[in-house]
XYZ file of C-alpha atoms in Angstrom:
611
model
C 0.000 0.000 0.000
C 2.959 2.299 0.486
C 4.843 1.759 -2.035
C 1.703 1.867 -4.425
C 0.999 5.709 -2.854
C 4.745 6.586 -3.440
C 4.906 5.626 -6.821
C 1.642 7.246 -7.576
C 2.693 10.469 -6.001
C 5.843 10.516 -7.064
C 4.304 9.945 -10.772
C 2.139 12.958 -10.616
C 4.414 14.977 -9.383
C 6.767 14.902 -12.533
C 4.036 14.815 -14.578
C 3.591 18.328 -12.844
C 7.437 18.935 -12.914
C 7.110 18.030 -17.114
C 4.209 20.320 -17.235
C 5.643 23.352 -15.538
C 9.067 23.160 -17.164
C 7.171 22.977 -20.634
C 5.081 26.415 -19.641
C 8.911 27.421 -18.741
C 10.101 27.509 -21.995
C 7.478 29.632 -23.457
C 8.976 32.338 -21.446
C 11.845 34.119 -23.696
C 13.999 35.299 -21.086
C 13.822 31.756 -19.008
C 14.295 29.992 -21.997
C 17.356 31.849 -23.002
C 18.904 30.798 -19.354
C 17.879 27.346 -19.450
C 19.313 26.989 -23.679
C 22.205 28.871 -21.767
C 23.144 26.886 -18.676
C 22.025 23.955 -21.003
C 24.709 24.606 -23.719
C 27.595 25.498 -20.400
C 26.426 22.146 -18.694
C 26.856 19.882 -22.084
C 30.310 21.355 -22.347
C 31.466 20.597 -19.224
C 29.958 17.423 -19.438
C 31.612 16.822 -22.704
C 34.943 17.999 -20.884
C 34.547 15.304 -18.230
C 33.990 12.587 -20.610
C 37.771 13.855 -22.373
C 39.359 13.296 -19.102
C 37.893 9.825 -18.624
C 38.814 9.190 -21.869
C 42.639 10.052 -21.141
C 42.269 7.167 -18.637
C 43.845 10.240 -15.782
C 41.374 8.945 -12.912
C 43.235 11.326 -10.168
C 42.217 13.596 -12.230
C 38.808 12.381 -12.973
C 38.004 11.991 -9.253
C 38.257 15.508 -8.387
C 36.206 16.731 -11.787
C 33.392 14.394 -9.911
C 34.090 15.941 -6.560
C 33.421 19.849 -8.589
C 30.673 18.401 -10.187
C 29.014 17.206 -6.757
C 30.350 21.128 -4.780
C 28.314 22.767 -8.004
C 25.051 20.870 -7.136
C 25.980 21.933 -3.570
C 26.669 25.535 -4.087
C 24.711 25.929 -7.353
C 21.198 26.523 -6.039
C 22.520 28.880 -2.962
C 23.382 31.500 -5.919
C 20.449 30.357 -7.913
C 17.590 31.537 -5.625
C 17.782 28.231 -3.682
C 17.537 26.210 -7.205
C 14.390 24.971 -8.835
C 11.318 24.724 -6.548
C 8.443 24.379 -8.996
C 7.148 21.982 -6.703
C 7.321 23.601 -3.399
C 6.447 21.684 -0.298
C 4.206 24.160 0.926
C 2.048 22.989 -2.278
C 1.094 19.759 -0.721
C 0.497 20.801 3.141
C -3.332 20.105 3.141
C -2.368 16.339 1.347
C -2.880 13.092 3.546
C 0.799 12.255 2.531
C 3.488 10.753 4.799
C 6.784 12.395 5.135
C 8.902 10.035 3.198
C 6.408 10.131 0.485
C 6.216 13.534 -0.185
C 10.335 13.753 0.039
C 11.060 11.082 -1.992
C 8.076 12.084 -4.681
C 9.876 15.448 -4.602
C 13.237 13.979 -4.816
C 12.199 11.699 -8.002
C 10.217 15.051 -9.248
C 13.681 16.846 -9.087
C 15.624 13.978 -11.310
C 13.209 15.100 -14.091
C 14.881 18.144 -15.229
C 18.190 19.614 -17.473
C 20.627 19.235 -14.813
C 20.242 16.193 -13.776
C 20.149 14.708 -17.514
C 23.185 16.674 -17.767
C 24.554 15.248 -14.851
C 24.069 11.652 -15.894
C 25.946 12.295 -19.445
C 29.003 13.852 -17.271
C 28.867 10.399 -14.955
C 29.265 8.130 -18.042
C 32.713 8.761 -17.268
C 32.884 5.926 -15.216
C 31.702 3.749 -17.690
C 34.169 5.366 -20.039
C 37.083 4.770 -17.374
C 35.958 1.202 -16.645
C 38.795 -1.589 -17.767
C 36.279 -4.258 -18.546
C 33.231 -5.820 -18.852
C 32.808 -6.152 -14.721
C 33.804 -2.638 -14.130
C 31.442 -1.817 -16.675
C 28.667 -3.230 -15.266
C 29.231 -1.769 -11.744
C 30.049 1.474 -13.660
C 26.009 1.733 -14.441
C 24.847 1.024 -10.723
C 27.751 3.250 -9.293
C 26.547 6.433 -11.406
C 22.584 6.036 -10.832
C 23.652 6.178 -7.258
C 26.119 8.633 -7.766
C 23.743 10.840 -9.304
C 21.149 10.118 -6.508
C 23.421 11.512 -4.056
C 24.392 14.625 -6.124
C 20.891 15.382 -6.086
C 19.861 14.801 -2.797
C 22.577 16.812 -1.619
C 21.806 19.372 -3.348
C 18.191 19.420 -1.518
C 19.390 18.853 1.576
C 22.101 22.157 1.382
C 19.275 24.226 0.194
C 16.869 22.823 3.262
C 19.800 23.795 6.167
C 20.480 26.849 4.173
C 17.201 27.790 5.021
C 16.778 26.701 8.399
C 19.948 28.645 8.623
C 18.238 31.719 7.289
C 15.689 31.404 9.939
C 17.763 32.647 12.940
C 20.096 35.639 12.935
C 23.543 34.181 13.501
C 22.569 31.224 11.125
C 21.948 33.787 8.342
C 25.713 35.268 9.208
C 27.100 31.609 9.361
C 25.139 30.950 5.823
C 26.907 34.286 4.302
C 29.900 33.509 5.437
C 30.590 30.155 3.968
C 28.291 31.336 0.905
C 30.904 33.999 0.174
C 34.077 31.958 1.158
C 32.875 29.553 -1.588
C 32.226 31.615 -4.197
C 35.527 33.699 -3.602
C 37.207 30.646 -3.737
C 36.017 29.674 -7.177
C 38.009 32.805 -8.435
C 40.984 32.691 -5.806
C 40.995 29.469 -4.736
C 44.221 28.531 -6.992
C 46.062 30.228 -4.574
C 45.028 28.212 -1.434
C 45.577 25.267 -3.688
C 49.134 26.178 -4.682
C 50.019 27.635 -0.920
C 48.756 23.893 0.501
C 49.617 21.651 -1.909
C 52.774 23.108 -3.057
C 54.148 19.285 -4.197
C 52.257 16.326 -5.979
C 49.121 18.607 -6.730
C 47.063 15.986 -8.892
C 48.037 12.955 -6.630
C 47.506 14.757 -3.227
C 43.955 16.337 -4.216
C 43.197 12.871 -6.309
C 43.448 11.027 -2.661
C 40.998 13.807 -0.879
C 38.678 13.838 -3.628
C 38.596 9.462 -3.218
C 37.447 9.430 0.141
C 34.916 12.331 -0.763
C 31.317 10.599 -1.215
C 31.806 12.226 -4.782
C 34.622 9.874 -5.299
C 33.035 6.825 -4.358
C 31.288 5.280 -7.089
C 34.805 5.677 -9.052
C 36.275 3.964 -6.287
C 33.689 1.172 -6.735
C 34.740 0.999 -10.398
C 38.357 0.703 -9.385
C 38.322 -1.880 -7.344
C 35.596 -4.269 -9.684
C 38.746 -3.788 -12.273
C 40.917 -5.363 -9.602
C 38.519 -8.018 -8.828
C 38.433 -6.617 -4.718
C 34.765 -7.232 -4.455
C 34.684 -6.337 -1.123
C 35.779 -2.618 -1.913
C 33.089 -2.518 -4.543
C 30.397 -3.486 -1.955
C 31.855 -1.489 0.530
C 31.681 1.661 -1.678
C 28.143 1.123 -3.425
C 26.765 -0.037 0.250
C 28.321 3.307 1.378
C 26.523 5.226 -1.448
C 23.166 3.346 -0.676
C 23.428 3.962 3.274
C 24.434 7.899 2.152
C 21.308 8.294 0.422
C 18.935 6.762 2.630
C 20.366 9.310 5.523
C 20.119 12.229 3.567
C 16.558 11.455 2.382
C 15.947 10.653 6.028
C 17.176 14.200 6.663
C 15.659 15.971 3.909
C 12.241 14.425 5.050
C 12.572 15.723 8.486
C 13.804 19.372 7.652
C 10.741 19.393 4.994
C 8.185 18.450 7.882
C 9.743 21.497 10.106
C 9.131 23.792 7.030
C 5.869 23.002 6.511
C 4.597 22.761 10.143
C 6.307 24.931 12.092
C 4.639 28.098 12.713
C 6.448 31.496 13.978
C 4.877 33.788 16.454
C 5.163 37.555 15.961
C 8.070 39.908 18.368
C 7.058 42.415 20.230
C 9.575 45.314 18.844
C 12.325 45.948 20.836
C 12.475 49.911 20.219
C 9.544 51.834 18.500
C 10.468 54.448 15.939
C 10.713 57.648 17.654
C 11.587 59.813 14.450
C 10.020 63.231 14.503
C 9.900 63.896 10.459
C 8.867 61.806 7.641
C 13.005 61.688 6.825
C 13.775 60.555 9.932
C 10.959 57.664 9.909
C 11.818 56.278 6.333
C 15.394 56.537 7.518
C 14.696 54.555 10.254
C 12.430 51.850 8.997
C 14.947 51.643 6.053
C 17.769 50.990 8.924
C 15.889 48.480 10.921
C 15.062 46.468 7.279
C 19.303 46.194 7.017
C 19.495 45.061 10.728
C 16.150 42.983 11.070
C 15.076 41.440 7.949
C 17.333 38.229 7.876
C 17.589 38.348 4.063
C 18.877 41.997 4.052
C 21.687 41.527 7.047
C 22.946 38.143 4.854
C 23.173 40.423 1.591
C 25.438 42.388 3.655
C 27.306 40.429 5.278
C 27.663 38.356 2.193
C 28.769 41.386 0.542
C 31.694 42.928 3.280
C 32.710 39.391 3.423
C 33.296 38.374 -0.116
C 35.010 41.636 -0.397
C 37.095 39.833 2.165
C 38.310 36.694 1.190
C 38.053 37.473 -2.320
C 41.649 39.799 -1.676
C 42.885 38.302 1.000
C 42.900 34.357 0.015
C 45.968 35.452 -2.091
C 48.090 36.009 1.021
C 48.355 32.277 1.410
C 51.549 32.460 -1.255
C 52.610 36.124 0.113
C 50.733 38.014 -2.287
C 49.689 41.668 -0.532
C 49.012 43.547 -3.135
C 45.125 42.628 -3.604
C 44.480 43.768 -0.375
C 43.831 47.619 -0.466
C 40.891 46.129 -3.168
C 38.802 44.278 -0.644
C 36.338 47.627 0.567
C 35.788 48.854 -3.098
C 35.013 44.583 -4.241
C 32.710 44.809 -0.819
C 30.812 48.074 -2.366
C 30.527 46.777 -5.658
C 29.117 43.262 -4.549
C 26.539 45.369 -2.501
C 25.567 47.345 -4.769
C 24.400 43.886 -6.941
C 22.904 42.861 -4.340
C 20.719 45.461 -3.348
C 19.657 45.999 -7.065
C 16.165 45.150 -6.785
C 15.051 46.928 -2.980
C 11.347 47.961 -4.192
C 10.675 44.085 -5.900
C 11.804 42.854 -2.003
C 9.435 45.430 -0.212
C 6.493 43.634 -2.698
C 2.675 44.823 -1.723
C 4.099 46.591 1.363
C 5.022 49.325 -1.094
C 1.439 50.659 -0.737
C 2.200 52.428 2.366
C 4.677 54.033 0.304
C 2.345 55.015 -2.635
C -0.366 56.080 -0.308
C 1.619 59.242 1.642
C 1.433 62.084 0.200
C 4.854 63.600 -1.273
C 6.331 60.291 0.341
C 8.744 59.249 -2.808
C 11.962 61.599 -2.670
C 12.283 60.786 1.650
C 11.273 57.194 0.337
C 14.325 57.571 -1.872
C 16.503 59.525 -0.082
C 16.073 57.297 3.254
C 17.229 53.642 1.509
C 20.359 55.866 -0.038
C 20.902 56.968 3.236
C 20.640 53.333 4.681
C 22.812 51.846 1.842
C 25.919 54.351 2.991
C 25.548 53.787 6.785
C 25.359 50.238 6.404
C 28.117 49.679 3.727
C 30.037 52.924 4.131
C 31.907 53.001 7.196
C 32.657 49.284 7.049
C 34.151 49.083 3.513
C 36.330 52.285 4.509
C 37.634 50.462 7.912
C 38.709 47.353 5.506
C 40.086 49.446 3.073
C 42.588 51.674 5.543
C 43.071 48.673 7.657
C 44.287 46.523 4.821
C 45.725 48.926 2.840
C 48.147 49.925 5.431
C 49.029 45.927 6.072
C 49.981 45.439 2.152
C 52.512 48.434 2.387
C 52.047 49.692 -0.542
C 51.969 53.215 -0.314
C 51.172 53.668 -3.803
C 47.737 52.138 -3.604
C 46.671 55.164 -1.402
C 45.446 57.502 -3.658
C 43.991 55.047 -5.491
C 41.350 52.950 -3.167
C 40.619 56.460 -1.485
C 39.415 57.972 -4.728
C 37.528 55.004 -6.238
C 35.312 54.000 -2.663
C 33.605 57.158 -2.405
C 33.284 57.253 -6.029
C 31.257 53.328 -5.783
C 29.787 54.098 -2.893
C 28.109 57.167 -4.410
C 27.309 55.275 -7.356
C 26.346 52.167 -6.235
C 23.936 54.417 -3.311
C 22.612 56.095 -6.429
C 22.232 53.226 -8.566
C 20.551 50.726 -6.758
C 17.447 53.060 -6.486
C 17.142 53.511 -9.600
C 17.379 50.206 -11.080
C 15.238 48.970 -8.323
C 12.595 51.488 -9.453
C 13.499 51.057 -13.276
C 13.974 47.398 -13.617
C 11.907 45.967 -10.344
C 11.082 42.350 -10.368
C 8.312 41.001 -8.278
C 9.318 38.687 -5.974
C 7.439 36.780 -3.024
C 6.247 39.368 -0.117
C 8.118 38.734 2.684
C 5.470 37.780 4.818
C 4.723 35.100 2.693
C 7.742 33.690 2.074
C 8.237 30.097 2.271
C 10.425 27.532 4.295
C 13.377 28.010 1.677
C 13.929 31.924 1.667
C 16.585 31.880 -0.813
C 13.541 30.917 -3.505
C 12.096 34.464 -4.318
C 9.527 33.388 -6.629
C 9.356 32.921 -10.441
C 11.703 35.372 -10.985
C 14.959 34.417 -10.258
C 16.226 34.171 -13.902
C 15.388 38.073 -14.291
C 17.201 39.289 -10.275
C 20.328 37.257 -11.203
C 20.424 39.317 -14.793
C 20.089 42.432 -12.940
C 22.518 41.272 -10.342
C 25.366 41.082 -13.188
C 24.376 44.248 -15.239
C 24.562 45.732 -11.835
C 28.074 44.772 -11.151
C 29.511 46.225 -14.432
C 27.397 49.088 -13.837
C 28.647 50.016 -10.194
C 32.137 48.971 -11.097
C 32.203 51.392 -14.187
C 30.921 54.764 -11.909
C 34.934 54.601 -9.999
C 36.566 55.206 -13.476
C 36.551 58.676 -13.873
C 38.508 58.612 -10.533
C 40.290 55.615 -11.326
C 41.973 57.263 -14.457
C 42.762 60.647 -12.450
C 44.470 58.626 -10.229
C 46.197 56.960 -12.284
C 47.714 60.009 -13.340
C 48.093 62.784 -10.902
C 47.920 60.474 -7.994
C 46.071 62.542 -4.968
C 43.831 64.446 -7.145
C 41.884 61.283 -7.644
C 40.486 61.846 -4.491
C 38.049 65.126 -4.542
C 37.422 63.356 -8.413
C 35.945 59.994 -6.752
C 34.295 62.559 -3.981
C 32.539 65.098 -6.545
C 31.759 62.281 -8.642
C 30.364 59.868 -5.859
C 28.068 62.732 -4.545
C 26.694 63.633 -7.759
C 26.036 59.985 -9.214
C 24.308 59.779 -5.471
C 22.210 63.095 -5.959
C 21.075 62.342 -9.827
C 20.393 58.874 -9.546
C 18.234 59.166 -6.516
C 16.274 62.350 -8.198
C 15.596 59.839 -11.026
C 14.518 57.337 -9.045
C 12.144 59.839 -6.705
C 10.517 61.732 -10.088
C 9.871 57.538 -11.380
C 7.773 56.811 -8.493
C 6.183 60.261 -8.389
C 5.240 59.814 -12.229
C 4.521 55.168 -12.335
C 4.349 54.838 -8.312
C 0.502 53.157 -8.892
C 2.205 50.887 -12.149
C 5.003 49.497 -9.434
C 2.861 48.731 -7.014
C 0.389 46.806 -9.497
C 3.782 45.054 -10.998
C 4.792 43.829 -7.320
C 1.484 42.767 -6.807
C 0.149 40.789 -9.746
C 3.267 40.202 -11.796
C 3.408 40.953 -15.399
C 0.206 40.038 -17.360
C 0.155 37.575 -20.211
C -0.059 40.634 -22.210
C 2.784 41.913 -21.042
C 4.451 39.449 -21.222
C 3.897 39.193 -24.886
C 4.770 42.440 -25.642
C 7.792 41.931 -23.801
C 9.176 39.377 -25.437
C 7.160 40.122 -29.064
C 10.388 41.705 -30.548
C 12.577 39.121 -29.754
C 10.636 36.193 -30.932
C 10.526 37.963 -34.095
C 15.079 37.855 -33.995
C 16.678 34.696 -36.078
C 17.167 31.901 -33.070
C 20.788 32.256 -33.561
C 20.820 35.808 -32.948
C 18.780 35.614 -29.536
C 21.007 32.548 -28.601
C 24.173 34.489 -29.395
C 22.892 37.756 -27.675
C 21.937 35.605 -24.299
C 25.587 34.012 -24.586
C 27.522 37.309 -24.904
C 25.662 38.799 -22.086
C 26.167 35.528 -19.749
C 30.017 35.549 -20.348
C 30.926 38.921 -21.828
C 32.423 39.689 -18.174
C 35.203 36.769 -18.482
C 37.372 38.734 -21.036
C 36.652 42.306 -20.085
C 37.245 41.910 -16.058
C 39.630 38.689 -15.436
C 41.709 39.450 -18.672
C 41.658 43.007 -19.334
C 40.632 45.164 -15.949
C 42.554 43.094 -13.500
C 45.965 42.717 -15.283
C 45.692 46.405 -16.134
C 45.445 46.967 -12.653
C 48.507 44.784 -11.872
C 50.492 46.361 -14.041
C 49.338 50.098 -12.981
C 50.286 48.997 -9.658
C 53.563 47.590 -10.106
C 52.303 43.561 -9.057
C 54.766 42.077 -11.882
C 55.319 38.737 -10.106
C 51.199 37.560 -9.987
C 50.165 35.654 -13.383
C 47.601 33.169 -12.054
C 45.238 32.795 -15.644
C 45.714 36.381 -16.269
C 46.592 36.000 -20.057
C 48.102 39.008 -20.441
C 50.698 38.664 -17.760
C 52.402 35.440 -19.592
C 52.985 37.586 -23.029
C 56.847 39.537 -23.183
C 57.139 43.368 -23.282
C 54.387 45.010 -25.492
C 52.187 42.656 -26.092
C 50.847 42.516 -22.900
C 49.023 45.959 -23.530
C 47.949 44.562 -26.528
C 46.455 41.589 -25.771
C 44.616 43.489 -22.534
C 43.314 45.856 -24.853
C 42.001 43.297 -27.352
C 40.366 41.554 -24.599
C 39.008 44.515 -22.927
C 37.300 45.385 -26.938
C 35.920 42.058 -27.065
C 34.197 42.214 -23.273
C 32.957 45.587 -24.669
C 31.804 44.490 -27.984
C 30.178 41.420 -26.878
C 28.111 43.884 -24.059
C 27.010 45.895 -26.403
C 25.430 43.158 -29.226
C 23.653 41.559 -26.995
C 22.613 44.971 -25.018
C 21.900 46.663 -28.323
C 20.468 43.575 -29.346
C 17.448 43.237 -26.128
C 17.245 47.050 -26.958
C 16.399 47.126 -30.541
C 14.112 44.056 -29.929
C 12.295 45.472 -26.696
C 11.809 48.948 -28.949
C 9.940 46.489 -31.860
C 6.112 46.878 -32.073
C 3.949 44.021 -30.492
C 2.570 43.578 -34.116
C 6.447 42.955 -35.481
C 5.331 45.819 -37.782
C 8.636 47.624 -37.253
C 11.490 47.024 -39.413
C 14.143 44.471 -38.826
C 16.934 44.862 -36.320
C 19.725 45.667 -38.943
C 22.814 43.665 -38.998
């Protein structure tokens, strides 16, 4: 009887997974980032399948033990990954624990990624030396893949439970921005700690990973040591069943447990509407568990993105890690009026309420971000020693933290997304609603845009040194000042048009029009325009901005995958300037591209995007 209720449940429930990824891909814009991460994920796939082929299994292991971090990882930077099927759905359902979890878990194999996934674990039948390791090869990856999934649920379920208390939210932005700082720095703990027999050292850690064990069970079945090849699939089998266990019990504590309202500590005592939206603004950075991980997520990526460098001696990031803290910030606060949802009303409903509205979230934005990011950047500009770095950080942070105070208004009242009201959000508060394609494209606009208001300053700096400094000051206050008048006239003139867009969503209509001009582009030429968008920011920041900074700054001994840095004389200008034009150029097709489509008439009656 149980089993005949799981497998009915769990056959619904992709049948409602099938049905809701098939609406998906009538949306443009979430089409274009599935077709997207699609197209990345068959690559690497295809990549790991060239290393198995090499027969390199050290090698191999730890491409399996990056594959099985990503699913880990992936979904905490993903809006806490793809909840179609939310628990919360299936409250009110006479449905036992485990069969709701594991209907959910065999809901969640039905999708891209795990397909993906799969084709990427052929390796082991690939690396297999024979017909018996062949045939434990095809056991060893279904489980394998089990597990990849699974943990991937289970992350996103303590991540949330994290999110629930204060100093879990801290602990969850901490490790959230350790890991993604170490996907850009992380060489340098690698080289710094394994400084001898890289591939063979790692190769052993990844083994006794759970990532590694279904290679190890392939291993050992070419040997003929049986026992290891029980031991290992056993060992994948008993992994599972505890993290299903798990994943059931954390799903019954979201959708059961109930939280009682707080009597506020300290009422708002403000005395003019400034000083109230000011002060509610304030209390949102400090209270609101969402907001305070942002931040810390923010200062603290800042962190370890410069200092994980001083594991081989390297100082000279380190002035960098306040102005990397601002500009993180300001991406992350990019969409302020989408998070306030319906609660904007009491916004829209006062009177000559939008320019203090405005005014009080800039004002929040600087004291929470401001004199933080300047105590980094003094403290750890004075430990690098370099005295020449000086006038530099000093004139671009108040230059990005003008900016990125100025900006993040304005693209939160020009380009607001809706997202779920945060009374109403659900046991995983990383999921946001429907939307999360959309907040992670502002997100990235949003970090070329903040980084690109510090280069006026930047430049003078360059040049005349000191001077840099009233230069990032002037222009910090003034992006500050415009931006926020921008945003203030917006909701003076479409306040009531915001509100109904945080409230309902876009209609179908809307919708249509919204994507009407691009339907009518050539397939290759939306495909192209999503791609150079997505990865537009590899050449122009890694390979042109940062070794142009190096070599500004005298840093001639760091290389790391800095292409420039490994050419002679010259040609290192050159090739930072060709890569710099071809982050630029690829920016601006597939911006110009979205613009001259989103400018097309509904009816397609408007000439052809030329070119």
């Amino acid at each position: 009887m149980a089993l005949a209720l799981t497998y009915g449940t769990s056959r619904t429930l992709v049948r409602m997974r099938l049905v809701a990824f098939r609406h998906a891909l009538e949306d443009q814009l979430r089409r274009s980032w599935i077709v997207t991460g699609g197209f990345v994920g068959l690559a690497l796939a295809g990549g790991t399948l060239w290393v198995a082929a090499r027969g390199d299994q050290d090698v191999l292991v730890v491409v399996l033990a990056v594959w099985m971090l990503g699913w880990v990882v992936g979904p905490l930077f993903a809006g806490g990954g793809d909840e179609t099927l939310k628990p919360e759905y299936f409250t009110m359902m006479p449905l036992p624990p485990r069969t709701l979890s594991t209907g959910l878990l065999v809901a969640a194999l039905a999708g891209v990624a795990p397909v993906i996934s799969l084709i990427a674990l052929l390796s082991l039948v690939v690396v297999s030396g024979g017909v018996a390791a062949a045939l434990v090869a095809v056991p060893a990856l279904l489980l394998q893949l089990l597990c990849f999934v699974l943990a991937s649920r289970l992350a996103v379920a303590v991540y949330g439970v994290l999110l629930q208390v204060r100093s879990g939210a801290v602990i969850a932005a901490l490790v959230n921005a350790f890991i993604l700082a170490f996907t850009a720095q992380g060489w340098a703990l690698i080289v710094a700690f394994v400084s001898t027999d890289v591939q063979g050292t790692v190769g052993k850690a990844a083994r006794i990973a759970p990532s590694g064990w279904g290679l190890v069970a392939v291993d050992a079945a070419g040997r003929g040591d049986w026992l290891e090849v029980l031991a290992a699939l056993a060992g994948l089998v008993v992994l599972a069943g505890l993290m299903l266990l798990a994943w059931s019990a954390l799903l019954v504590r979201r959708t059961t447990v109930t939280r009682a309202g707080r009597t506020p500590r300290r009422l708002l005592t403000a005395r003019t509407p400034e000083g109230a939206a000011a002060a509610k603004e304030l209390r949102s950075w400090t209270r609101d568990l969402l907001y305070g991980h942002r931040a810390v997520f923010a200062v603290a990526y800042g962190l370890f993105f410069c200092m994980m460098p001083l594991a081989i001696g390297m100082k000279s990031m380190l002035p960098w890690a306040g102005p990397a803290a601002v500009v993180m910030a300001g991406s992350m606060a990019a969409n302020l009026y989408g998070a306030d949802g319906t609660a904007f009303w009491t916004t829209l409903m006062t009177p000559g309420s939008s320019r203090a509205d405005v005014r009080a979230r800039q004002r929040a934005f600087l004291l929470v971000f401001g004199p933080s990011t300047l105590l980094i950047t003094l403290l750890l500009t004075w430990w690098s020693g370099d005295t020449g770095a000086w006038p530099l950080v000093l004139s671009v942070l108040p230059a990005l933290l003008g900016g990125a105070a100025g900006l993040v208004v304005a693209c939160s009242v020009y380009a607001a997304v809706p997202t779920t009201d945060a009374h109403k959000r659900s046991g995983n508060p990383l999921n946001s609603g429907e939307n999360e394609g959309e907040t992670m494209g502002i997100v990235y606009v949003m970090l070329v845009l903040v980084a690109t208001t510090c280069a006026p300053a930047l430049v003078m700096a360059l040049y005349t040194g000191w001077w840099g400094v009233p230069v990032g000051v002037l222009s910090g206050v003034l992006a500050w000042w415009y931006f926020g008048r921008v945003a203030a006239r917006r909701l003076d003139a479409r306040g009531p048009e915001l509100l109904t867009l945080l409230r309902h969503g876009r209609s179908p209509a809307e919708q249509a029009k919204k994507t009407a001009g691009l339907d009518a582009l050539p397939k290759w030429r939306r495909t192209l325009a999503g791609f150079c968008l997505g990865f537009a920011a590899i050449p122009l920041f890694p390979q042109a901005v940062v070794p142009a900074v190096f070599k500004l700054t005298g840093n001639h001994d760091t290389k790391s995958w800095f292409l420039a840095l490994y050419q002679d004389g010259p040609w290192q200008w050159v090739v930072i300037v060709l890569m710099a034009a071809l982050g630029l150029s690829m920016y601006a097709f597939g911006g110009l591209t979205y613009y001259r489509a989103k400018k097309r008439a509904p009816d397609g009656s408007v000439a052809v995007v030329a070119g």
